[in-house]
Coordinates of C-alpha atoms in Angstrom, one line a residue:
M1 CA -129.4 99.1 -157.7
Q2 CA -130.0 95.5 -157.0
R3 CA -132.7 95.6 -154.2
A4 CA -134.4 92.8 -152.1
V5 CA -137.1 92.5 -149.4
V6 CA -136.6 89.8 -146.8
V7 CA -139.6 88.4 -145.0
F8 CA -137.9 88.4 -141.4
S9 CA -139.1 86.7 -138.4
G10 CA -135.9 86.7 -136.5
G11 CA -135.9 82.8 -136.7
Q12 CA -133.1 80.5 -138.0
D13 CA -134.4 80.2 -141.5
S14 CA -135.1 84.0 -142.3
T15 CA -131.9 85.1 -140.6
T16 CA -129.8 82.7 -142.8
C17 CA -131.7 84.0 -145.8
L18 CA -131.0 87.6 -144.8
I19 CA -127.3 86.9 -144.3
Q20 CA -127.1 85.5 -147.8
A21 CA -129.2 88.3 -149.2
M22 CA -126.7 90.8 -147.9
K23 CA -124.1 89.2 -149.9
Q24 CA -126.0 89.0 -153.0
Y25 CA -128.0 92.4 -153.1
Q26 CA -126.6 96.0 -152.9
E27 CA -129.8 96.9 -150.7
V28 CA -131.7 94.7 -148.5
H29 CA -135.1 95.6 -146.6
C30 CA -136.4 93.5 -143.9
I31 CA -140.2 93.3 -143.3
T32 CA -141.4 91.8 -139.9
F33 CA -145.1 91.0 -139.2
D34 CA -146.8 91.6 -135.8
Y35 CA -149.8 89.2 -136.1
G36 CA -150.4 88.7 -132.3
Q37 CA -148.2 85.7 -132.4
R38 CA -147.8 83.6 -129.2
H39 CA -144.0 84.0 -129.2
R40 CA -144.0 87.9 -129.6
A41 CA -140.5 87.9 -128.5
E42 CA -139.6 87.2 -132.1
I43 CA -140.2 90.8 -133.0
E44 CA -137.7 92.0 -130.4
V45 CA -135.2 89.4 -131.6
A46 CA -135.7 90.5 -135.2
E47 CA -135.1 94.2 -134.4
K48 CA -131.8 93.3 -132.5
L49 CA -130.7 91.1 -135.4
V50 CA -131.2 93.8 -138.0
K51 CA -129.1 96.1 -136.0
Q52 CA -126.5 93.5 -135.3
L53 CA -126.2 92.6 -139.0
G54 CA -126.1 96.3 -140.3
V55 CA -129.5 96.4 -142.0
K56 CA -130.7 100.0 -142.2
A57 CA -134.4 99.3 -143.6
H58 CA -136.6 97.4 -141.3
K59 CA -140.2 97.7 -141.2
V60 CA -142.7 96.1 -138.6
L61 CA -146.2 95.8 -140.0
D62 CA -149.4 95.3 -138.1
A63 CA -150.9 92.1 -139.2
T64 CA -153.1 91.4 -136.2
L65 CA -156.2 90.9 -138.3
L66 CA -154.7 87.4 -139.0
N67 CA -154.8 86.6 -135.3
E68 CA -158.5 87.2 -135.3
L69 CA -159.2 85.0 -138.3
A70 CA -156.5 82.2 -137.9
I71 CA -156.9 79.8 -135.1
S72 CA -153.6 78.0 -134.2
S73 CA -151.5 77.2 -131.1
L74 CA -149.3 80.1 -132.4
T75 CA -152.1 82.6 -132.1
R76 CA -154.0 81.3 -129.1
D77 CA -152.6 80.6 -125.6
N78 CA -155.3 78.1 -124.7
I79 CA -154.1 75.7 -127.4
P80 CA -151.0 73.8 -126.3
V81 CA -148.0 73.6 -128.5
P82 CA -147.3 70.1 -129.5
T83 CA -144.1 68.2 -128.3
Q84 CA -144.0 66.0 -131.4
V85 CA -144.8 66.0 -135.0
N86 CA -147.8 64.0 -136.0
N87 CA -149.2 63.1 -139.5
G88 CA -151.3 65.8 -141.0
I89 CA -151.3 69.6 -140.6
P90 CA -150.2 70.5 -137.1
N91 CA -151.9 72.9 -134.9
T92 CA -148.9 75.3 -135.1
F93 CA -150.0 76.0 -138.7
V94 CA -151.5 79.5 -139.1
P95 CA -153.9 79.4 -142.1
G96 CA -153.2 82.0 -144.6
R97 CA -150.0 83.3 -143.0
N98 CA -147.7 83.0 -145.8
V99 CA -150.4 84.1 -148.3
L100 CA -150.7 87.4 -146.4
F101 CA -147.1 87.9 -145.7
L102 CA -145.8 87.3 -149.1
T103 CA -148.5 89.5 -150.6
L104 CA -147.8 92.2 -148.3
A105 CA -144.1 91.9 -148.9
A106 CA -144.5 92.0 -152.5
I107 CA -146.6 95.4 -152.2
Y108 CA -143.8 96.8 -150.1
A109 CA -141.2 95.5 -152.8
Y110 CA -143.3 97.2 -155.4
Q111 CA -142.9 100.5 -153.5
V112 CA -139.2 100.4 -152.8
E113 CA -138.6 99.1 -156.4
A114 CA -137.2 95.8 -155.2
E115 CA -136.7 93.0 -157.6
A116 CA -137.1 90.2 -155.2
V117 CA -139.0 89.1 -152.2
I118 CA -137.0 86.5 -150.1
T119 CA -138.6 83.9 -147.7
G120 CA -137.0 81.1 -145.7
V121 CA -139.8 78.6 -146.4
C122 CA -138.7 75.0 -147.0
E123 CA -140.5 72.0 -148.5
T124 CA -137.9 69.5 -147.4
D125 CA -138.4 70.4 -143.7
F126 CA -141.9 72.0 -144.0
S127 CA -143.5 70.3 -141.0
G128 CA -146.7 69.7 -142.9
Y129 CA -147.4 73.4 -143.6
P130 CA -149.0 73.6 -147.0
D131 CA -148.0 77.2 -147.6
C132 CA -144.4 76.2 -147.5
R133 CA -144.4 74.3 -150.7
D134 CA -142.7 75.4 -153.7
E135 CA -145.9 74.9 -155.8
F136 CA -147.6 77.3 -153.6
V137 CA -145.0 79.9 -153.6
K138 CA -144.7 79.9 -157.3
S139 CA -148.4 80.0 -157.8
L140 CA -148.7 83.0 -155.6
N141 CA -145.9 84.8 -157.2
A142 CA -147.5 84.4 -160.6
S143 CA -150.7 86.0 -159.3
V144 CA -149.2 88.8 -157.5
N145 CA -147.4 89.8 -160.6
L146 CA -150.5 89.5 -162.6
G147 CA -152.4 91.6 -160.2
M148 CA -149.6 94.4 -159.9
A149 CA -148.4 94.3 -163.5
S150 CA -145.0 93.6 -161.9
N151 CA -142.0 91.3 -162.3
I152 CA -141.1 90.6 -158.6
R153 CA -139.4 87.3 -158.0
F154 CA -140.2 85.2 -154.9
E155 CA -136.9 83.6 -153.9
T156 CA -136.8 80.6 -151.6
P157 CA -133.0 79.9 -151.0
L158 CA -133.9 77.1 -148.5
M159 CA -136.6 75.3 -150.4
W160 CA -134.7 72.1 -151.1
L161 CA -132.3 72.1 -148.2
N162 CA -132.7 70.1 -145.0
K163 CA -132.0 71.6 -141.7
A164 CA -128.3 70.4 -141.6
E165 CA -127.7 72.1 -144.9
T166 CA -129.4 75.3 -143.5
W167 CA -126.8 75.2 -140.7
A168 CA -124.0 74.7 -143.2
L169 CA -125.3 77.8 -145.2
A170 CA -125.1 79.9 -142.1
D171 CA -121.5 78.5 -141.5
Y172 CA -120.6 79.1 -145.1
Y173 CA -121.1 82.9 -144.4
H174 CA -119.3 82.6 -141.0
H175 CA -122.5 83.2 -139.1
L176 CA -123.2 79.8 -137.3
D177 CA -122.9 81.2 -133.9
T178 CA -125.1 84.2 -134.8
I179 CA -127.9 81.8 -135.9
R180 CA -127.4 79.5 -132.9
H181 CA -127.4 82.1 -130.1
N182 CA -129.2 85.2 -131.4
T183 CA -132.2 83.9 -133.4
L184 CA -135.5 82.6 -132.0
T185 CA -137.2 79.5 -133.7
C186 CA -138.7 77.9 -130.6
Y187 CA -142.6 77.9 -130.6
N188 CA -142.5 78.6 -126.9
G189 CA -140.6 81.9 -127.5
I190 CA -137.2 80.9 -126.1
Q191 CA -134.2 82.3 -127.8
G192 CA -131.1 80.3 -128.9
D193 CA -131.4 76.6 -128.5
G194 CA -135.1 77.0 -127.3
C195 CA -137.1 74.8 -125.0
G196 CA -135.9 71.7 -126.4
E197 CA -139.3 70.1 -126.4
C198 CA -141.5 71.6 -129.4
P199 CA -141.1 70.3 -133.0
A200 CA -139.3 73.5 -134.1
C201 CA -136.6 72.8 -131.5
H202 CA -136.3 69.1 -132.3
L203 CA -135.8 70.0 -136.0
R204 CA -133.4 72.7 -135.4
Q205 CA -131.2 70.6 -132.9
N206 CA -131.3 67.5 -134.9
G207 CA -130.1 69.4 -138.0
L208 CA -127.4 71.1 -136.0
E209 CA -126.2 67.7 -134.6
Q210 CA -126.1 66.2 -138.1
Y211 CA -124.2 69.1 -139.5
M212 CA -121.6 69.1 -136.6
S213 CA -121.2 65.3 -136.9
H214 CA -120.6 65.4 -140.8
K215 CA -119.6 68.8 -141.6
E216 CA -117.6 68.1 -144.8
A217 CA -120.2 65.9 -146.3
V218 CA -123.0 68.3 -145.5
M219 CA -121.2 71.2 -146.8
L220 CA -120.4 69.4 -150.0
D221 CA -124.0 68.5 -150.5
L222 CA -125.0 72.2 -149.8
K223 CA -122.6 73.3 -152.6
K224 CA -123.9 70.8 -155.1
K225 CA -127.4 71.9 -154.5
T226 CA -126.8 75.7 -154.5
G227 CA -123.8 76.2 -156.7
L228 CA -121.7 77.9 -154.1
S229 CA -118.0 77.6 -154.7

C-alpha cells in the first residue's frame, strides 16, 4: 500500500499537492493544524475540501501552543497584515511553523505507516519565509529520520514552480476551478479570489493572470520541470 500524508491548510498550494497525491498514492491522509491562526476559516475550508475531493482520512491537530510562542500578523489580531511585499522576512512569517508542522506530520506518518509527507512549500515564490526553502526541508527530513529511525520522505512538489506553473498543475489534473473558488489563500481569511490586497492574494492573482495569458507556454514549462506527460 503506497500511503502519503499531506500537510493540508485548504489553501491553493496544499490543495494542489493533495490533488496530485491522490493520483500518485493508493491512500492519502490529510493533516490540518489549528494554531489559533488569524484566518481560522481555513480549517473549515480544509474540512469541506477533503469531503469534496473524497479523502477519507483527515485529522485536525491542536497546535495552539505555537500561537502562544510565535508572534506574527497571522497569530495576532493587533498586528496589521501588510498590503505589499517588502525586503526581509515579512510579519506574516510564523516562526517555527513548518518546523512543528512537518515534525508532527512525520510522527503521524510513522504511525499510519506512510512513506511520504507532502507539503506545498515553494522556494520560487516563498515570500521571504526561511522555512520554505529546499535546504531547510531536506535538513529537517534528515533529522526526523535520524530521530525516529525511519525512512519517511518529505516531498515538495511545488518547490521549484512559480505560481503560474502551480495553477497549470491544478489545470493539468482538471481542478483549476476547484482551486480558484474553493480554496483559501488570503491572509485576511477570504475564500476564493480573496481580499485582493494582501501579498498572498497578489501572488495568487498574478500567477493566475500569467497562466491564463500564456497557457501553452506555462504548461510546457511545467511538464519540463516535473516530467509530466
